[in-house]
C-alpha atoms as a PDB file:
ATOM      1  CA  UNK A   1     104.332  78.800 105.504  1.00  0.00           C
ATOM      2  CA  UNK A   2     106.475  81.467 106.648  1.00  0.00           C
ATOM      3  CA  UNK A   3     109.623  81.763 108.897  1.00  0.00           C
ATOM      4  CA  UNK A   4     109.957  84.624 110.933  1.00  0.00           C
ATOM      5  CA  UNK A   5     112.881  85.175 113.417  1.00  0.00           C
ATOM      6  CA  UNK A   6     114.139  87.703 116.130  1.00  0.00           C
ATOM      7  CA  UNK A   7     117.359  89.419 116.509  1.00  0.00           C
ATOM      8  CA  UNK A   8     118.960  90.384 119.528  1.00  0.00           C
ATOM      9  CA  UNK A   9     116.729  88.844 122.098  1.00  0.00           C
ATOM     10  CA  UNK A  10     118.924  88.163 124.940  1.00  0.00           C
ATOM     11  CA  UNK A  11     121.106  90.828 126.409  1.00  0.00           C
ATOM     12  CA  UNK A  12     124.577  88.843 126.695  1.00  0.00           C
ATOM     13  CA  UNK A  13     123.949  87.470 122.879  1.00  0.00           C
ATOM     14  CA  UNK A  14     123.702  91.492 122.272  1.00  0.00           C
ATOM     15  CA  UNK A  15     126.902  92.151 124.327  1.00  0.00           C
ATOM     16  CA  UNK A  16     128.620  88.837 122.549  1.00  0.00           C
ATOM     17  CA  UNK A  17     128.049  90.765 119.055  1.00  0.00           C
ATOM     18  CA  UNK A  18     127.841  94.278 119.383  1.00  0.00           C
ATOM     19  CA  UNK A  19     129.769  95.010 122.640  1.00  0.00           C
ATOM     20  CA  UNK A  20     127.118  96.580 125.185  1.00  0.00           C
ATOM     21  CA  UNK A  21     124.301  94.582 127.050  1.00  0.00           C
ATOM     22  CA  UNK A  22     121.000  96.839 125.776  1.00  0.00           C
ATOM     23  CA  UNK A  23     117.711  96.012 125.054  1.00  0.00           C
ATOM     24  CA  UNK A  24     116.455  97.428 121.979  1.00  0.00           C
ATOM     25  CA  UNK A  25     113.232  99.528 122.061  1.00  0.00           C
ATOM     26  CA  UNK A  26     111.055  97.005 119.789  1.00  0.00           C
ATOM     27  CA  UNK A  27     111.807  93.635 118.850  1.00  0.00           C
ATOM     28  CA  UNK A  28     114.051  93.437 115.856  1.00  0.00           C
ATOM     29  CA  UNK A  29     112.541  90.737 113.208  1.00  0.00           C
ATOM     30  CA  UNK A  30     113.422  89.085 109.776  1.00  0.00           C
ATOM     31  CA  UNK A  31     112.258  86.479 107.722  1.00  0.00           C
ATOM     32  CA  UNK A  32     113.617  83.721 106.048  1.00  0.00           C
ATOM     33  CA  UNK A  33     112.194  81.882 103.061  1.00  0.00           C
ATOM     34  CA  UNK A  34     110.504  78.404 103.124  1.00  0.00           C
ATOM     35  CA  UNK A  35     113.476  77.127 101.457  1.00  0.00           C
ATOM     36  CA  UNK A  36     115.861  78.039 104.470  1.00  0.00           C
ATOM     37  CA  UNK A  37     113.967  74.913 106.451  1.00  0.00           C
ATOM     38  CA  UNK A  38     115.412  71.971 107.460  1.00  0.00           C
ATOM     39  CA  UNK A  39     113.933  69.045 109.060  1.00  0.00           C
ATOM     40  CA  UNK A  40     113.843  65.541 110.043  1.00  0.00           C
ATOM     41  CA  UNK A  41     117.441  65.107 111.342  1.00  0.00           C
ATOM     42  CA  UNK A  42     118.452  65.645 107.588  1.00  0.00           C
ATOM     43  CA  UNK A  43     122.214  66.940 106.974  1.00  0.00           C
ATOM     44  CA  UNK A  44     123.525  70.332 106.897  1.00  0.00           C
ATOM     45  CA  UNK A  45     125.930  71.155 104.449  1.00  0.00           C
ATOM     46  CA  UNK A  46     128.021  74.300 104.856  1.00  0.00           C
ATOM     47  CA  UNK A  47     127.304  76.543 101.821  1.00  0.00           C
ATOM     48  CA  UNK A  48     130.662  77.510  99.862  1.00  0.00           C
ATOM     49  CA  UNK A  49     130.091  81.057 100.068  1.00  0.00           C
ATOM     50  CA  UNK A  50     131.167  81.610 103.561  1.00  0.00           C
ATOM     51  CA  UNK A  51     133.721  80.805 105.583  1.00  0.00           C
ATOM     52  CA  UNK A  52     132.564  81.384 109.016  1.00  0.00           C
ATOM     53  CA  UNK A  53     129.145  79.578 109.638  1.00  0.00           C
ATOM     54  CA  UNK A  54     127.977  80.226 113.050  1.00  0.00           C
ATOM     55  CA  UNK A  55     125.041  77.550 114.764  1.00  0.00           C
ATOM     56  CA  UNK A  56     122.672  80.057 116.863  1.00  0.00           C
ATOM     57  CA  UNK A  57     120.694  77.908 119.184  1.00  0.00           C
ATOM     58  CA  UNK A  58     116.938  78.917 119.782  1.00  0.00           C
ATOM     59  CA  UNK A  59     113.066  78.137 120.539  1.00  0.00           C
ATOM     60  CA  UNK A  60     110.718  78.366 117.592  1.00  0.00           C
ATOM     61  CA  UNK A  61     107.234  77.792 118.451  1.00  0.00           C
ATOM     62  CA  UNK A  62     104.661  76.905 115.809  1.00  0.00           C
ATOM     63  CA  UNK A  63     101.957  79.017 115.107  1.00  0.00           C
ATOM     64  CA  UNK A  64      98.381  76.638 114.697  1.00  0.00           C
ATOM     65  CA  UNK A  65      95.830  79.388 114.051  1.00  0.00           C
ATOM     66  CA  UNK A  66      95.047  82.694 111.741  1.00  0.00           C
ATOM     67  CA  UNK A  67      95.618  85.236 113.289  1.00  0.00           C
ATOM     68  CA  UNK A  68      96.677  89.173 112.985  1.00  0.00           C
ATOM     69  CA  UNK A  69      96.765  92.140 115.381  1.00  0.00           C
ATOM     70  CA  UNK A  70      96.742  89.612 117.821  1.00  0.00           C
ATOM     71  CA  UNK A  71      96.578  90.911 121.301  1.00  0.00           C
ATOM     72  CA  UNK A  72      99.653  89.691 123.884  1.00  0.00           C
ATOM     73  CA  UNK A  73      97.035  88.172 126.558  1.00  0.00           C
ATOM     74  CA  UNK A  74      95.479  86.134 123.509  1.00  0.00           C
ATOM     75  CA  UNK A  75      98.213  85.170 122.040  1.00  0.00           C
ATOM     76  CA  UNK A  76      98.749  81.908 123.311  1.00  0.00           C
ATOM     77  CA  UNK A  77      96.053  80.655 121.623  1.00  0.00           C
ATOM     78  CA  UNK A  78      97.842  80.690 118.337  1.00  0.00           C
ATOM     79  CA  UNK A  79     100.662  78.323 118.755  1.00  0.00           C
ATOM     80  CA  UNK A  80     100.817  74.807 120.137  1.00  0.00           C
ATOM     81  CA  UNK A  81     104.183  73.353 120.055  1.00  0.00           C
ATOM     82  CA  UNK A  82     108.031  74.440 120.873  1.00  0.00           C
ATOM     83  CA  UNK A  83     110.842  73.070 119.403  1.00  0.00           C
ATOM     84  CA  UNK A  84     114.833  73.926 119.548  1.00  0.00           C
ATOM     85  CA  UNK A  85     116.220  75.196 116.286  1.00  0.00           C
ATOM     86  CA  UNK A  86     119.465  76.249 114.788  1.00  0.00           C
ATOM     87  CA  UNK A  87     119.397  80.158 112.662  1.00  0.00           C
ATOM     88  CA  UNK A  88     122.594  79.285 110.729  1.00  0.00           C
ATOM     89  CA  UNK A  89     124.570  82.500 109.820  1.00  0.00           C
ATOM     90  CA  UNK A  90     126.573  83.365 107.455  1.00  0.00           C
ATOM     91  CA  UNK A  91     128.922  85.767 110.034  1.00  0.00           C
ATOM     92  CA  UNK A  92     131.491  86.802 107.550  1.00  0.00           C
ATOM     93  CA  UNK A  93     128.367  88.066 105.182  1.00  0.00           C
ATOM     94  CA  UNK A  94     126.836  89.676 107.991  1.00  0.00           C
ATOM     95  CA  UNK A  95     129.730  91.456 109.279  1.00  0.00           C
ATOM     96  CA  UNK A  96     130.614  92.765 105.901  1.00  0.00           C
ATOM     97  CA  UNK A  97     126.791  93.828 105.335  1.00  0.00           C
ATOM     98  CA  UNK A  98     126.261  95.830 108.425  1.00  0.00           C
ATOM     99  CA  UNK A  99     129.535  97.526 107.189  1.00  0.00           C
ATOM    100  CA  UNK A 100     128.290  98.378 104.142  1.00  0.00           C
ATOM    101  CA  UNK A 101     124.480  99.410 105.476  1.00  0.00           C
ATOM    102  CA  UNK A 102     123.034  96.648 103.431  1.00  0.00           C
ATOM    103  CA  UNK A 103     120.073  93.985 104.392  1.00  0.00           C
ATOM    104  CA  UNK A 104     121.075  90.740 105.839  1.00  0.00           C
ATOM    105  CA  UNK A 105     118.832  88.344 103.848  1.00  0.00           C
ATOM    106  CA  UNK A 106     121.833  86.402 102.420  1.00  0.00           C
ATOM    107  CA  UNK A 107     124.025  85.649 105.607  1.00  0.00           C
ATOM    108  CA  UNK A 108     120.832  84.696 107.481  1.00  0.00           C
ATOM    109  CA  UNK A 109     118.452  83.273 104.847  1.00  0.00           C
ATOM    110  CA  UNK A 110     120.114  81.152 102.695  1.00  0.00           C
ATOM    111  CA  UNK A 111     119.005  77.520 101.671  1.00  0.00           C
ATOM    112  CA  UNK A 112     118.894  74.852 104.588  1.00  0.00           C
ATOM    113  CA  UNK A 113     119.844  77.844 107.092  1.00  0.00           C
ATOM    114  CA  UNK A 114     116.443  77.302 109.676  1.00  0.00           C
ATOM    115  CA  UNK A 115     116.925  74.079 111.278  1.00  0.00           C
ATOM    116  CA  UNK A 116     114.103  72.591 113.443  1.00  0.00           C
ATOM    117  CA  UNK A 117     113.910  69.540 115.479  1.00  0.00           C
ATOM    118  CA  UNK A 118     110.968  67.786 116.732  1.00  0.00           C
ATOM    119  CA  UNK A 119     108.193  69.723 118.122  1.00  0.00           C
ATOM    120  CA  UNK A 120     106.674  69.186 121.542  1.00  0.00           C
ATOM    121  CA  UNK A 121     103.616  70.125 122.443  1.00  0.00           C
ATOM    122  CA  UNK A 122     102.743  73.068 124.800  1.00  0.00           C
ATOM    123  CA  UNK A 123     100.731  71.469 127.118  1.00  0.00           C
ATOM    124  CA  UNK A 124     103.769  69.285 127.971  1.00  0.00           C
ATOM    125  CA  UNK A 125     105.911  72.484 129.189  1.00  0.00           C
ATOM    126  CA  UNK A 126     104.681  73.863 132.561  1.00  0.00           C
ATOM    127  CA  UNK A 127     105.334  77.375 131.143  1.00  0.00           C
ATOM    128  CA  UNK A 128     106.770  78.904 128.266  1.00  0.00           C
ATOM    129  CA  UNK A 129     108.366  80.940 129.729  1.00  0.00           C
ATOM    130  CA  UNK A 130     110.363  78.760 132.010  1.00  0.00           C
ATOM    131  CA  UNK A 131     112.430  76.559 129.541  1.00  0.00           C
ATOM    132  CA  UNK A 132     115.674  76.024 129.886  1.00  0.00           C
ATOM    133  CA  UNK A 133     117.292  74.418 126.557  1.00  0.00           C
ATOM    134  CA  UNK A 134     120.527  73.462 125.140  1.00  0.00           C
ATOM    135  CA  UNK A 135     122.706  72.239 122.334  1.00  0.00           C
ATOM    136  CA  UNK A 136     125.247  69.993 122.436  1.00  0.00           C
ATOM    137  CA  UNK A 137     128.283  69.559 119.648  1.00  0.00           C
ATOM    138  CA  UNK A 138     130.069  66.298 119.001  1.00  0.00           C
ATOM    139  CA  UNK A 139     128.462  65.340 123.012  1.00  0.00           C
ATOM    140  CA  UNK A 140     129.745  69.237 124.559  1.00  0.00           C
ATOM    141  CA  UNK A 141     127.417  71.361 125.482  1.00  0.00           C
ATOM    142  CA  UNK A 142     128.412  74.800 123.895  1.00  0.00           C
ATOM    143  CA  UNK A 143     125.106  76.753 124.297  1.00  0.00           C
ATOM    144  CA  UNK A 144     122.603  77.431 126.751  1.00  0.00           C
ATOM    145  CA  UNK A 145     119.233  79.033 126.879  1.00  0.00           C
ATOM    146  CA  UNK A 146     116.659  79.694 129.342  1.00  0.00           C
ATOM    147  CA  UNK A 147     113.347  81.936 128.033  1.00  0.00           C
ATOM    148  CA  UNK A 148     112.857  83.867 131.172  1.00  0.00           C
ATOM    149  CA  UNK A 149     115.862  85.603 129.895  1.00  0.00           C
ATOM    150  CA  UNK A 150     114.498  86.684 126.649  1.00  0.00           C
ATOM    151  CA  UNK A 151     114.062  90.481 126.240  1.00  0.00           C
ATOM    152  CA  UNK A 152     110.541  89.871 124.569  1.00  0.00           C
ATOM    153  CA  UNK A 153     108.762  87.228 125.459  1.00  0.00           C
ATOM    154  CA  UNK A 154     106.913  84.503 123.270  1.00  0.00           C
ATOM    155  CA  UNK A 155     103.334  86.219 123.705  1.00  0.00           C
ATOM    156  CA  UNK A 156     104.713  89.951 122.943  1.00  0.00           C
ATOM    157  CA  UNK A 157     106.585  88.702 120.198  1.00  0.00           C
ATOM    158  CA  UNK A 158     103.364  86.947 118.404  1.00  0.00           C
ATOM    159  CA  UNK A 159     101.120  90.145 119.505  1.00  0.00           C
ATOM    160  CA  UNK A 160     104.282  92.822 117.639  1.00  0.00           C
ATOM    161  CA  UNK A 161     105.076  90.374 114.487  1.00  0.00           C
ATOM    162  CA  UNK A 162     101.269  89.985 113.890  1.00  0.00           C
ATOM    163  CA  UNK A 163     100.864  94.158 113.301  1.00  0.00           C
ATOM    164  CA  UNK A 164     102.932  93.200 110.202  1.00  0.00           C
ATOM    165  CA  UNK A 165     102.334  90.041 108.907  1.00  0.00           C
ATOM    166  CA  UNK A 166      99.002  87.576 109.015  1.00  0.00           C
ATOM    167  CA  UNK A 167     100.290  84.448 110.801  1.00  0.00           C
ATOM    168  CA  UNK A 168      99.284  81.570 109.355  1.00  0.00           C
ATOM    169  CA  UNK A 169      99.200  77.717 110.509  1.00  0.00           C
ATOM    170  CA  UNK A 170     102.227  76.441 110.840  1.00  0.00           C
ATOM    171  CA  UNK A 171     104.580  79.319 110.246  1.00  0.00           C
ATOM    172  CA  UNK A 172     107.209  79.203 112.726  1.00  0.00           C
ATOM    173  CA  UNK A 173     109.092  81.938 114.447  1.00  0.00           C
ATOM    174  CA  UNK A 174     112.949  81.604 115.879  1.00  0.00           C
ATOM    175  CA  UNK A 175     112.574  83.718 119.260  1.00  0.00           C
ATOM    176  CA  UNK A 176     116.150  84.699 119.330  1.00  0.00           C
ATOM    177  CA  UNK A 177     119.211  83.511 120.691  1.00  0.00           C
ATOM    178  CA  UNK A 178     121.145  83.416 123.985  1.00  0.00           C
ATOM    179  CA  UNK A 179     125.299  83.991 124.200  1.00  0.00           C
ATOM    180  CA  UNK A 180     126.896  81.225 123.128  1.00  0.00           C
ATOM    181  CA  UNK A 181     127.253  81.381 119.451  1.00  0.00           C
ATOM    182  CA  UNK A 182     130.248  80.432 117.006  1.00  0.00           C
ATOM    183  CA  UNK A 183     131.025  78.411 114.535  1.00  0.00           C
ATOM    184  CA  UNK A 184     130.651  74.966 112.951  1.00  0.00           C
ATOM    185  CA  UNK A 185     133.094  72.485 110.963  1.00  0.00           C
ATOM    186  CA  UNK A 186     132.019  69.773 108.310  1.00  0.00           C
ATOM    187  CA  UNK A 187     131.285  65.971 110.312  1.00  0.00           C
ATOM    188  CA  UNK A 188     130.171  67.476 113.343  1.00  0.00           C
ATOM    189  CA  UNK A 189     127.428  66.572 115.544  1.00  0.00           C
ATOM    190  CA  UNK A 190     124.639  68.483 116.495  1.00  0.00           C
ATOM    191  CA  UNK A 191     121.872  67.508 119.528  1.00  0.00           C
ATOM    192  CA  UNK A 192     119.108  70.218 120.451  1.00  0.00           C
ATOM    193  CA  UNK A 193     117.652  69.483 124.133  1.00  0.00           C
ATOM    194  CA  UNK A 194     114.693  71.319 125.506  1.00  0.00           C
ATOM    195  CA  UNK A 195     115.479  70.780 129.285  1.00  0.00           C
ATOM    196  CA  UNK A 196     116.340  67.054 129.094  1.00  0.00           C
ATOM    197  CA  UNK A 197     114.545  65.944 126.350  1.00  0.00           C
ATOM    198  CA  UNK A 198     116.427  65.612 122.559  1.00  0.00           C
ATOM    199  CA  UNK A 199     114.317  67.291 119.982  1.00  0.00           C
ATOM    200  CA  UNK A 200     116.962  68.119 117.140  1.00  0.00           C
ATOM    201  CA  UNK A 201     119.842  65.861 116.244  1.00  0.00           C
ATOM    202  CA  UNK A 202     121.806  66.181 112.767  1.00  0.00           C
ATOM    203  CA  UNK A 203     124.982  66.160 111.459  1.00  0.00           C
ATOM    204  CA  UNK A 204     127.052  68.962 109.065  1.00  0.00           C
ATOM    205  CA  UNK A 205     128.629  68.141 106.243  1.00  0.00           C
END
């Protein structure tokens, strides 16, 4: 399996890092290794190489069919299940990478760095489109999402990353996050809510 994530999906989250609210002209993607998963409520330990590791809160829907050049009014059809994950970054590596022009595979694909709670299935959600999610630190909610706000939505996004890459079942795809972002500390709690219902709860070590 594959993970495959968006950048700069929702215009405040753009204006939060770069300064301006802008949409950009395609969707911006990366990838992150099968070893960046994490699952299953299990613990996330703060690597040692950074000293800023920001939580970004967003849906990641899971692909269940083979699929590529997918068109955007078929592409439901190839995934069946939403779930609220965290894209850990690595900020201070990212900030000093975009200084220097290089790629950002090491702030934003490191080991344990795609977190995913547990999935619920598609039927279950009136419309993709119209889910409003959250996540919740030590019982504060610090983030909040709704995907009517994303730039691209879920159905573009499979029909443009599917030019590239043959999806596969069960890759996943992060579909950006909202404003909100920053940073988290060693023994905090972490809860993931899409609309009222817990789907990701873990703890940082």
């Amino acid at each position: 399996m594959k993970i495959l994530a968006v950048g700069m999906n929702y215009a405040r989250h753009n204006k939060e890092l770069a300064g301006s609210l802008y949409k950009p002209e395609e969707p911006v993607i990366f990838a992150k290794p099968d070893s960046a998963l994490l699952k299953d409520g299990k613990p996330f330990f703060i690597p040692d190489f950074t000293k800023q590791c920001d939580y970004e809160t967003e849906l990641v829907v899971r692909i269940c069919r083979l699929g590529k050049n997918i068109s955007s009014r078929f592409a439901y059809r190839y995934y069946d299940a939403v779930t609220v994950g965290i894209d850990f970054t690595a900020r201070d590596l990212q900030s000093k990478f975009r200084q220097e022009g290089l790629p950002w595979e090491l702030c934003k694909g490191f080991d344990n760095s795609a977190v995913v709670g547990s999935f619920v299935p598609k039927e279950e959600l009136s419309d993709i489109q119209q889910i409003s999610f959250h996540l919740d630190i030590d019982g504060r909610t610090v983030q909040t999402g709704y995907s009517g706000d994303m730039l691209f939505a879920v159905d573009e996004l499979i029909a443009y990353v599917s030019r590239f890459y043959t999806l596969k079942i069960g890759d996943l795809l992060f579909t950006g996050t909202p404003e909100g972002v920053g940073p988290v500390s060693v023994n905090q709690h972490l809860q993931g809510y899409i609309q009222d219902r817990k789907v990701l709860d873990f703890n940082v070590k």
